[in-house]
């Protein structure tokens, strides 16, 4: 479990950093895939004895990988806000018809970027833990000889 959590924690940091810079709204979709992959690999490497331990190993690994996602999402949000700047934010909202907005300061921009990145990151942790648990459970269910897949004809 530790290998998988460390591997996916580092990978999700860089992945969510890139996602936050390029496509900020795609983080939730990536969280599903990364959480499931982390849970599956953790269950594969640790060979749990029952379904409950497989699900808990997957959930913990998914959540630990989500910590890297929180940090990556937050850093990416800060870098994205710094690249756009305060004038870019005003132009963005004016493009949607919000005219006469008061100017925002650099501090307000950074606080909103940190808050938004951390909030989205916490949601990603929950998603990654849930799908990690599901993947660990499904790995045990499909790999255990005592639980063959149920195929009806």
Short mmCIF file of N, CA and C in Angstrom, two decimals:
data_model
loop_
_atom_site.label_atom_id
_atom_site.label_comp_id
_atom_site.label_asym_id
_atom_site.label_seq_id
_atom_site.Cartn_x
_atom_site.Cartn_y
_atom_site.Cartn_z
N UNK A 1 0.83 -1.18 0.00
CA UNK A 1 0.00 0.00 0.00
C UNK A 1 0.87 1.25 0.00
N UNK A 2 1.98 1.23 0.71
CA UNK A 2 2.83 2.41 0.79
C UNK A 2 3.46 2.74 -0.56
N UNK A 3 3.85 1.71 -1.31
CA UNK A 3 4.43 1.96 -2.64
C UNK A 3 3.40 2.61 -3.55
N UNK A 4 2.21 2.07 -3.55
CA UNK A 4 1.17 2.60 -4.41
C UNK A 4 0.77 4.01 -4.02
N UNK A 5 0.64 4.28 -2.71
CA UNK A 5 0.27 5.61 -2.25
C UNK A 5 1.35 6.63 -2.61
N UNK A 6 2.60 6.26 -2.42
CA UNK A 6 3.69 7.19 -2.75
C UNK A 6 3.76 7.42 -4.26
N UNK A 7 3.66 6.36 -5.03
CA UNK A 7 3.73 6.46 -6.48
C UNK A 7 2.60 7.34 -7.03
N UNK A 8 1.39 7.05 -6.60
CA UNK A 8 0.25 7.81 -7.10
C UNK A 8 0.16 9.20 -6.47
N UNK A 9 0.71 9.39 -5.28
CA UNK A 9 0.76 10.73 -4.69
C UNK A 9 1.64 11.67 -5.50
N UNK A 10 2.81 11.19 -5.88
CA UNK A 10 3.73 12.00 -6.71
C UNK A 10 3.14 12.20 -8.10
N UNK A 11 2.61 11.13 -8.68
CA UNK A 11 2.04 11.24 -10.03
C UNK A 11 0.83 12.17 -10.04
N UNK A 12 -0.02 12.09 -9.02
CA UNK A 12 -1.21 12.95 -9.01
C UNK A 12 -0.83 14.40 -8.76
N UNK A 13 0.25 14.67 -8.03
CA UNK A 13 0.70 16.05 -7.87
C UNK A 13 0.99 16.67 -9.23
N UNK A 14 1.82 16.01 -10.02
CA UNK A 14 2.18 16.57 -11.32
C UNK A 14 1.00 16.56 -12.29
N UNK A 15 0.18 15.52 -12.24
CA UNK A 15 -0.97 15.44 -13.12
C UNK A 15 -1.98 16.54 -12.82
N UNK A 16 -2.30 16.75 -11.55
CA UNK A 16 -3.27 17.77 -11.19
C UNK A 16 -2.70 19.17 -11.33
N UNK A 17 -1.40 19.32 -11.21
CA UNK A 17 -0.77 20.61 -11.50
C UNK A 17 -0.97 20.96 -12.96
N UNK A 18 -0.73 20.01 -13.84
CA UNK A 18 -0.92 20.25 -15.28
C UNK A 18 -2.39 20.45 -15.62
N UNK A 19 -3.26 19.67 -15.01
CA UNK A 19 -4.69 19.80 -15.28
C UNK A 19 -5.19 21.18 -14.82
N UNK A 20 -4.73 21.63 -13.65
CA UNK A 20 -5.18 22.94 -13.14
C UNK A 20 -4.68 24.08 -14.03
N UNK A 21 -3.56 23.89 -14.67
CA UNK A 21 -3.05 24.93 -15.56
C UNK A 21 -3.74 24.93 -16.92
N UNK A 22 -4.00 23.75 -17.45
CA UNK A 22 -4.52 23.66 -18.81
C UNK A 22 -6.04 23.56 -18.88
N UNK A 23 -6.62 22.64 -18.13
CA UNK A 23 -8.06 22.37 -18.18
C UNK A 23 -8.60 22.26 -16.76
N UNK A 24 -8.83 23.36 -16.06
CA UNK A 24 -9.18 23.30 -14.63
C UNK A 24 -10.43 22.49 -14.30
N UNK A 25 -11.38 22.40 -15.20
CA UNK A 25 -12.61 21.68 -14.88
C UNK A 25 -12.52 20.17 -15.07
N UNK A 26 -11.41 19.68 -15.60
CA UNK A 26 -11.27 18.25 -15.85
C UNK A 26 -10.71 17.48 -14.66
N UNK A 27 -10.46 18.15 -13.55
CA UNK A 27 -9.88 17.49 -12.39
C UNK A 27 -10.74 16.40 -11.82
N UNK A 28 -12.05 16.57 -11.85
CA UNK A 28 -12.93 15.55 -11.28
C UNK A 28 -12.90 14.25 -12.08
N UNK A 29 -12.81 14.36 -13.39
CA UNK A 29 -12.74 13.15 -14.22
C UNK A 29 -11.43 12.41 -14.00
N UNK A 30 -10.36 13.15 -13.87
CA UNK A 30 -9.05 12.54 -13.64
C UNK A 30 -9.00 11.90 -12.25
N UNK A 31 -9.67 12.51 -11.27
CA UNK A 31 -9.68 11.96 -9.91
C UNK A 31 -10.30 10.57 -9.88
N UNK A 32 -11.31 10.35 -10.67
CA UNK A 32 -11.94 9.03 -10.73
C UNK A 32 -10.93 7.99 -11.22
N UNK A 33 -10.24 8.31 -12.30
CA UNK A 33 -9.29 7.36 -12.88
C UNK A 33 -8.08 7.12 -11.99
N UNK A 34 -7.52 8.19 -11.44
CA UNK A 34 -6.32 8.04 -10.61
C UNK A 34 -6.67 7.32 -9.30
N UNK A 35 -7.79 7.64 -8.69
CA UNK A 35 -8.20 6.96 -7.46
C UNK A 35 -8.43 5.47 -7.68
N UNK A 36 -9.10 5.14 -8.78
CA UNK A 36 -9.34 3.73 -9.08
C UNK A 36 -8.04 2.99 -9.37
N UNK A 37 -7.14 3.61 -10.11
CA UNK A 37 -5.86 2.97 -10.41
C UNK A 37 -5.04 2.77 -9.14
N UNK A 38 -5.05 3.75 -8.24
CA UNK A 38 -4.30 3.62 -6.99
C UNK A 38 -4.86 2.50 -6.13
N UNK A 39 -6.18 2.42 -6.02
CA UNK A 39 -6.80 1.36 -5.24
C UNK A 39 -6.57 -0.03 -5.82
N UNK A 40 -6.63 -0.12 -7.13
CA UNK A 40 -6.41 -1.41 -7.79
C UNK A 40 -4.97 -1.88 -7.58
N UNK A 41 -4.02 -0.98 -7.78
CA UNK A 41 -2.61 -1.35 -7.63
C UNK A 41 -2.26 -1.66 -6.18
N UNK A 42 -2.84 -0.94 -5.25
CA UNK A 42 -2.59 -1.23 -3.83
C UNK A 42 -3.11 -2.61 -3.45
N UNK A 43 -4.29 -2.94 -3.94
CA UNK A 43 -4.84 -4.27 -3.65
C UNK A 43 -4.01 -5.36 -4.34
N UNK A 44 -3.51 -5.07 -5.52
CA UNK A 44 -2.68 -6.04 -6.24
C UNK A 44 -1.39 -6.30 -5.48
N UNK A 45 -0.75 -5.24 -5.00
CA UNK A 45 0.54 -5.40 -4.31
C UNK A 45 0.40 -5.95 -2.90
N UNK A 46 -0.68 -5.67 -2.20
CA UNK A 46 -0.77 -6.08 -0.80
C UNK A 46 -1.50 -7.42 -0.60
N UNK A 47 -2.18 -7.92 -1.61
CA UNK A 47 -2.88 -9.22 -1.55
C UNK A 47 -3.73 -9.35 -0.28
N UNK A 48 -4.82 -8.58 -0.17
CA UNK A 48 -5.66 -8.63 1.03
C UNK A 48 -6.37 -9.97 1.19
N UNK A 49 -6.77 -10.25 2.43
CA UNK A 49 -7.38 -11.54 2.74
C UNK A 49 -8.89 -11.56 2.56
N UNK A 50 -9.54 -10.39 2.62
CA UNK A 50 -10.99 -10.36 2.44
C UNK A 50 -11.39 -9.07 1.74
N UNK A 51 -12.69 -8.99 1.41
CA UNK A 51 -13.20 -7.85 0.66
C UNK A 51 -13.10 -6.55 1.44
N UNK A 52 -13.36 -6.61 2.75
CA UNK A 52 -13.32 -5.40 3.56
C UNK A 52 -11.92 -4.81 3.63
N UNK A 53 -10.93 -5.67 3.81
CA UNK A 53 -9.56 -5.15 3.87
C UNK A 53 -9.12 -4.65 2.50
N UNK A 54 -9.58 -5.27 1.43
CA UNK A 54 -9.25 -4.80 0.09
C UNK A 54 -9.83 -3.42 -0.16
N UNK A 55 -11.08 -3.21 0.27
CA UNK A 55 -11.71 -1.91 0.09
C UNK A 55 -11.04 -0.85 0.96
N UNK A 56 -10.67 -1.20 2.18
CA UNK A 56 -10.03 -0.20 3.04
C UNK A 56 -8.63 0.13 2.56
N UNK A 57 -7.90 -0.84 2.04
CA UNK A 57 -6.58 -0.56 1.47
C UNK A 57 -6.72 0.36 0.27
N UNK A 58 -7.70 0.09 -0.57
CA UNK A 58 -7.93 0.95 -1.73
C UNK A 58 -8.34 2.36 -1.34
N UNK A 59 -9.19 2.48 -0.32
CA UNK A 59 -9.65 3.80 0.12
C UNK A 59 -8.51 4.62 0.71
N UNK A 60 -7.70 3.99 1.54
CA UNK A 60 -6.58 4.72 2.15
C UNK A 60 -5.57 5.14 1.09
N UNK A 61 -5.28 4.24 0.16
CA UNK A 61 -4.33 4.58 -0.89
C UNK A 61 -4.88 5.67 -1.80
N UNK A 62 -6.15 5.60 -2.13
CA UNK A 62 -6.76 6.66 -2.93
C UNK A 62 -6.73 8.00 -2.22
N UNK A 63 -7.01 8.00 -0.92
CA UNK A 63 -6.98 9.24 -0.15
C UNK A 63 -5.57 9.80 -0.04
N UNK A 64 -4.59 8.93 0.17
CA UNK A 64 -3.20 9.41 0.25
C UNK A 64 -2.72 9.94 -1.10
N UNK A 65 -3.14 9.31 -2.17
CA UNK A 65 -2.82 9.85 -3.49
C UNK A 65 -3.53 11.18 -3.71
N UNK A 66 -4.70 11.34 -3.09
CA UNK A 66 -5.44 12.59 -3.18
C UNK A 66 -4.74 13.75 -2.51
N UNK A 67 -3.89 13.47 -1.53
CA UNK A 67 -3.11 14.55 -0.91
C UNK A 67 -2.21 15.21 -1.94
N UNK A 68 -1.60 14.41 -2.78
CA UNK A 68 -0.80 14.98 -3.88
C UNK A 68 -1.67 15.79 -4.83
N UNK A 69 -2.91 15.34 -5.02
CA UNK A 69 -3.83 16.06 -5.90
C UNK A 69 -4.21 17.42 -5.31
N UNK A 70 -4.39 17.48 -3.98
CA UNK A 70 -4.73 18.75 -3.33
C UNK A 70 -3.60 19.76 -3.52
N UNK A 71 -2.39 19.31 -3.28
CA UNK A 71 -1.24 20.21 -3.41
C UNK A 71 -1.06 20.62 -4.87
N UNK A 72 -1.15 19.69 -5.78
CA UNK A 72 -1.00 20.00 -7.20
C UNK A 72 -2.09 20.93 -7.71
N UNK A 73 -3.33 20.68 -7.29
CA UNK A 73 -4.45 21.53 -7.71
C UNK A 73 -4.29 22.94 -7.17
N UNK A 74 -3.84 23.07 -5.92
CA UNK A 74 -3.68 24.39 -5.32
C UNK A 74 -2.54 25.16 -5.97
N UNK A 75 -1.42 24.51 -6.18
CA UNK A 75 -0.28 25.18 -6.84
C UNK A 75 -0.66 25.55 -8.27
N UNK A 76 -1.34 24.67 -8.96
CA UNK A 76 -1.78 24.99 -10.33
C UNK A 76 -2.75 26.15 -10.37
N UNK A 77 -3.64 26.24 -9.39
CA UNK A 77 -4.58 27.36 -9.33
C UNK A 77 -3.85 28.68 -9.08
N UNK A 78 -2.85 28.64 -8.22
CA UNK A 78 -2.08 29.86 -7.96
C UNK A 78 -1.33 30.29 -9.21
N UNK A 79 -0.68 29.35 -9.88
CA UNK A 79 0.06 29.68 -11.10
C UNK A 79 -0.88 30.18 -12.19
N UNK A 80 -2.05 29.58 -12.29
CA UNK A 80 -3.02 30.00 -13.28
C UNK A 80 -3.52 31.42 -13.00
N UNK A 81 -3.78 31.71 -11.73
CA UNK A 81 -4.24 33.06 -11.36
C UNK A 81 -3.15 34.09 -11.60
N UNK A 82 -1.90 33.74 -11.32
CA UNK A 82 -0.80 34.67 -11.56
C UNK A 82 -0.61 34.92 -13.06
N UNK A 83 -0.85 33.90 -13.87
CA UNK A 83 -0.69 34.07 -15.31
C UNK A 83 -1.79 34.95 -15.90
N UNK A 84 -3.01 34.80 -15.40
CA UNK A 84 -4.13 35.59 -15.91
C UNK A 84 -4.07 37.02 -15.39
N UNK A 85 -3.82 37.18 -14.11
CA UNK A 85 -3.73 38.50 -13.51
C UNK A 85 -5.09 39.10 -13.23
N UNK A 86 -5.07 40.23 -12.53
CA UNK A 86 -6.33 40.88 -12.14
C UNK A 86 -7.07 41.45 -13.34
N UNK A 87 -6.35 41.99 -14.31
CA UNK A 87 -7.02 42.53 -15.50
C UNK A 87 -7.68 41.43 -16.32
N UNK A 88 -7.03 40.28 -16.39
CA UNK A 88 -7.61 39.15 -17.13
C UNK A 88 -8.88 38.64 -16.49
N UNK A 89 -8.96 38.68 -15.16
CA UNK A 89 -10.18 38.24 -14.48
C UNK A 89 -11.33 39.20 -14.78
N UNK A 90 -11.05 40.49 -14.75
CA UNK A 90 -12.09 41.48 -15.05
C UNK A 90 -12.57 41.30 -16.50
N UNK A 91 -11.65 41.11 -17.43
CA UNK A 91 -12.03 40.90 -18.83
C UNK A 91 -12.84 39.62 -19.00
N UNK A 92 -12.48 38.59 -18.25
CA UNK A 92 -13.21 37.32 -18.31
C UNK A 92 -14.67 37.53 -17.91
N UNK A 93 -14.92 38.20 -16.80
CA UNK A 93 -16.28 38.40 -16.34
C UNK A 93 -17.05 39.37 -17.22
N UNK A 94 -16.35 40.37 -17.78
CA UNK A 94 -17.03 41.29 -18.70
C UNK A 94 -17.44 40.60 -19.99
N UNK A 95 -16.73 39.57 -20.39
CA UNK A 95 -17.10 38.81 -21.58
C UNK A 95 -18.43 38.08 -21.38
N UNK A 96 -18.78 37.78 -20.14
CA UNK A 96 -20.05 37.13 -19.82
C UNK A 96 -21.15 38.13 -19.48
N UNK A 97 -20.89 39.43 -19.66
CA UNK A 97 -21.92 40.42 -19.46
C UNK A 97 -21.94 41.11 -18.12
N UNK A 98 -20.98 40.82 -17.25
CA UNK A 98 -20.91 41.49 -15.95
C UNK A 98 -20.09 42.76 -16.11
N UNK A 99 -20.79 43.88 -16.28
CA UNK A 99 -20.12 45.16 -16.52
C UNK A 99 -20.01 45.94 -15.21
N UNK A 100 -19.01 46.80 -15.14
CA UNK A 100 -18.85 47.68 -13.99
C UNK A 100 -18.40 46.99 -12.72
N UNK A 101 -17.63 45.94 -12.84
CA UNK A 101 -17.14 45.25 -11.65
C UNK A 101 -16.06 46.09 -10.97
N UNK A 102 -16.01 46.06 -9.66
CA UNK A 102 -14.94 46.79 -8.98
C UNK A 102 -13.61 46.09 -9.22
N UNK A 103 -12.54 46.84 -9.23
CA UNK A 103 -11.23 46.20 -9.43
C UNK A 103 -10.87 45.31 -8.24
N UNK A 104 -10.17 44.23 -8.52
CA UNK A 104 -9.73 43.34 -7.45
C UNK A 104 -8.23 43.49 -7.28
N UNK A 105 -7.77 43.23 -6.08
CA UNK A 105 -6.34 43.34 -5.80
C UNK A 105 -5.66 42.00 -6.04
N UNK A 106 -4.35 42.05 -6.05
CA UNK A 106 -3.57 40.83 -6.24
C UNK A 106 -3.78 39.86 -5.06
N UNK A 107 -3.92 40.41 -3.87
CA UNK A 107 -4.16 39.58 -2.69
C UNK A 107 -5.50 38.87 -2.76
N UNK A 108 -6.54 39.56 -3.21
CA UNK A 108 -7.84 38.92 -3.36
C UNK A 108 -7.80 37.82 -4.40
N UNK A 109 -7.05 38.04 -5.44
CA UNK A 109 -6.92 37.03 -6.49
C UNK A 109 -6.22 35.79 -5.96
N UNK A 110 -5.16 35.96 -5.19
CA UNK A 110 -4.43 34.81 -4.65
C UNK A 110 -5.26 34.06 -3.60
N UNK A 111 -5.99 34.80 -2.77
CA UNK A 111 -6.82 34.13 -1.77
C UNK A 111 -7.91 33.31 -2.45
N UNK A 112 -8.51 33.86 -3.49
CA UNK A 112 -9.56 33.10 -4.20
C UNK A 112 -8.96 31.92 -4.94
N UNK A 113 -7.75 32.05 -5.48
CA UNK A 113 -7.11 30.92 -6.17
C UNK A 113 -6.75 29.81 -5.20
N UNK A 114 -6.22 30.18 -4.04
CA UNK A 114 -5.88 29.17 -3.04
C UNK A 114 -7.13 28.49 -2.52
N UNK A 115 -8.17 29.26 -2.25
CA UNK A 115 -9.42 28.69 -1.74
C UNK A 115 -10.07 27.76 -2.75
N UNK A 116 -10.14 28.19 -3.99
CA UNK A 116 -10.76 27.36 -5.02
C UNK A 116 -9.95 26.09 -5.27
N UNK A 117 -8.63 26.21 -5.33
CA UNK A 117 -7.79 25.04 -5.55
C UNK A 117 -7.88 24.04 -4.41
N UNK A 118 -7.87 24.54 -3.17
CA UNK A 118 -7.96 23.65 -2.02
C UNK A 118 -9.34 23.00 -1.93
N UNK A 119 -10.38 23.75 -2.22
CA UNK A 119 -11.75 23.20 -2.17
C UNK A 119 -11.93 22.10 -3.21
N UNK A 120 -11.50 22.36 -4.42
CA UNK A 120 -11.59 21.33 -5.47
C UNK A 120 -10.70 20.14 -5.13
N UNK A 121 -9.56 20.40 -4.51
CA UNK A 121 -8.67 19.32 -4.11
C UNK A 121 -9.27 18.42 -3.06
N UNK A 122 -9.99 19.00 -2.10
CA UNK A 122 -10.64 18.19 -1.06
C UNK A 122 -11.74 17.32 -1.66
N UNK A 123 -12.47 17.86 -2.61
CA UNK A 123 -13.48 17.06 -3.30
C UNK A 123 -12.80 15.91 -4.06
N UNK A 124 -11.66 16.21 -4.66
CA UNK A 124 -10.91 15.17 -5.37
C UNK A 124 -10.43 14.08 -4.44
N UNK A 125 -10.04 14.42 -3.20
CA UNK A 125 -9.62 13.41 -2.23
C UNK A 125 -10.78 12.46 -1.93
N UNK A 126 -11.96 13.01 -1.73
CA UNK A 126 -13.12 12.16 -1.44
C UNK A 126 -13.44 11.25 -2.62
N UNK A 127 -13.38 11.79 -3.81
CA UNK A 127 -13.65 10.98 -5.01
C UNK A 127 -12.58 9.90 -5.17
N UNK A 128 -11.33 10.26 -4.97
CA UNK A 128 -10.25 9.29 -5.13
C UNK A 128 -10.33 8.20 -4.08
N UNK A 129 -10.68 8.54 -2.85
CA UNK A 129 -10.83 7.52 -1.81
C UNK A 129 -11.99 6.58 -2.13
N UNK A 130 -13.09 7.13 -2.58
CA UNK A 130 -14.24 6.29 -2.91
C UNK A 130 -13.97 5.34 -4.06
N UNK A 131 -13.37 5.86 -5.11
CA UNK A 131 -13.09 4.98 -6.25
C UNK A 131 -11.90 4.06 -5.98
N UNK A 132 -11.00 4.47 -5.09
CA UNK A 132 -9.95 3.55 -4.66
C UNK A 132 -10.52 2.37 -3.91
N UNK A 133 -11.50 2.64 -3.03
CA UNK A 133 -12.15 1.55 -2.29
C UNK A 133 -12.90 0.62 -3.24
N UNK A 134 -13.60 1.22 -4.19
CA UNK A 134 -14.33 0.41 -5.17
C UNK A 134 -13.38 -0.46 -5.99
N UNK A 135 -12.27 0.11 -6.43
CA UNK A 135 -11.32 -0.65 -7.24
C UNK A 135 -10.64 -1.75 -6.43
N UNK A 136 -10.30 -1.47 -5.17
CA UNK A 136 -9.72 -2.52 -4.32
C UNK A 136 -10.70 -3.66 -4.10
N UNK A 137 -11.95 -3.32 -3.85
CA UNK A 137 -12.99 -4.33 -3.69
C UNK A 137 -13.16 -5.16 -4.95
N UNK A 138 -13.23 -4.48 -6.10
CA UNK A 138 -13.40 -5.21 -7.36
C UNK A 138 -12.18 -6.05 -7.71
N UNK A 139 -10.99 -5.58 -7.36
CA UNK A 139 -9.80 -6.40 -7.60
C UNK A 139 -9.90 -7.70 -6.81
N UNK A 140 -10.23 -7.59 -5.52
CA UNK A 140 -10.33 -8.80 -4.71
C UNK A 140 -11.43 -9.71 -5.23
N UNK A 141 -12.53 -9.13 -5.59
CA UNK A 141 -13.68 -9.91 -6.05
C UNK A 141 -13.36 -10.67 -7.34
N UNK A 142 -12.61 -10.05 -8.24
CA UNK A 142 -12.33 -10.68 -9.53
C UNK A 142 -11.06 -11.52 -9.54
N UNK A 143 -10.19 -11.35 -8.55
CA UNK A 143 -8.95 -12.11 -8.56
C UNK A 143 -8.96 -13.28 -7.60
N UNK A 144 -9.89 -13.31 -6.68
CA UNK A 144 -9.93 -14.36 -5.69
C UNK A 144 -10.55 -15.62 -6.29
N UNK A 145 -9.91 -16.79 -6.09
CA UNK A 145 -10.48 -18.03 -6.62
C UNK A 145 -11.76 -18.43 -5.88
N UNK A 146 -11.97 -17.93 -4.66
CA UNK A 146 -13.19 -18.28 -3.93
C UNK A 146 -14.38 -17.44 -4.39
N UNK A 147 -14.11 -16.37 -5.15
CA UNK A 147 -15.18 -15.52 -5.67
C UNK A 147 -15.04 -15.42 -7.20
N UNK A 148 -15.39 -16.49 -7.93
CA UNK A 148 -15.29 -16.37 -9.39
C UNK A 148 -16.33 -15.41 -9.92
N UNK A 149 -16.08 -14.81 -11.06
CA UNK A 149 -17.08 -13.90 -11.64
C UNK A 149 -18.38 -14.64 -11.90
N UNK A 150 -19.49 -14.00 -11.63
CA UNK A 150 -20.81 -14.61 -11.79
C UNK A 150 -21.29 -14.31 -13.21
N UNK A 151 -21.22 -15.31 -14.06
CA UNK A 151 -21.63 -15.16 -15.46
C UNK A 151 -22.84 -16.04 -15.69
N UNK A 152 -23.93 -15.41 -16.12
CA UNK A 152 -25.14 -16.16 -16.38
C UNK A 152 -25.37 -16.22 -17.89
N UNK A 153 -25.81 -17.40 -18.33
CA UNK A 153 -26.08 -17.58 -19.77
C UNK A 153 -27.55 -17.70 -20.00
#
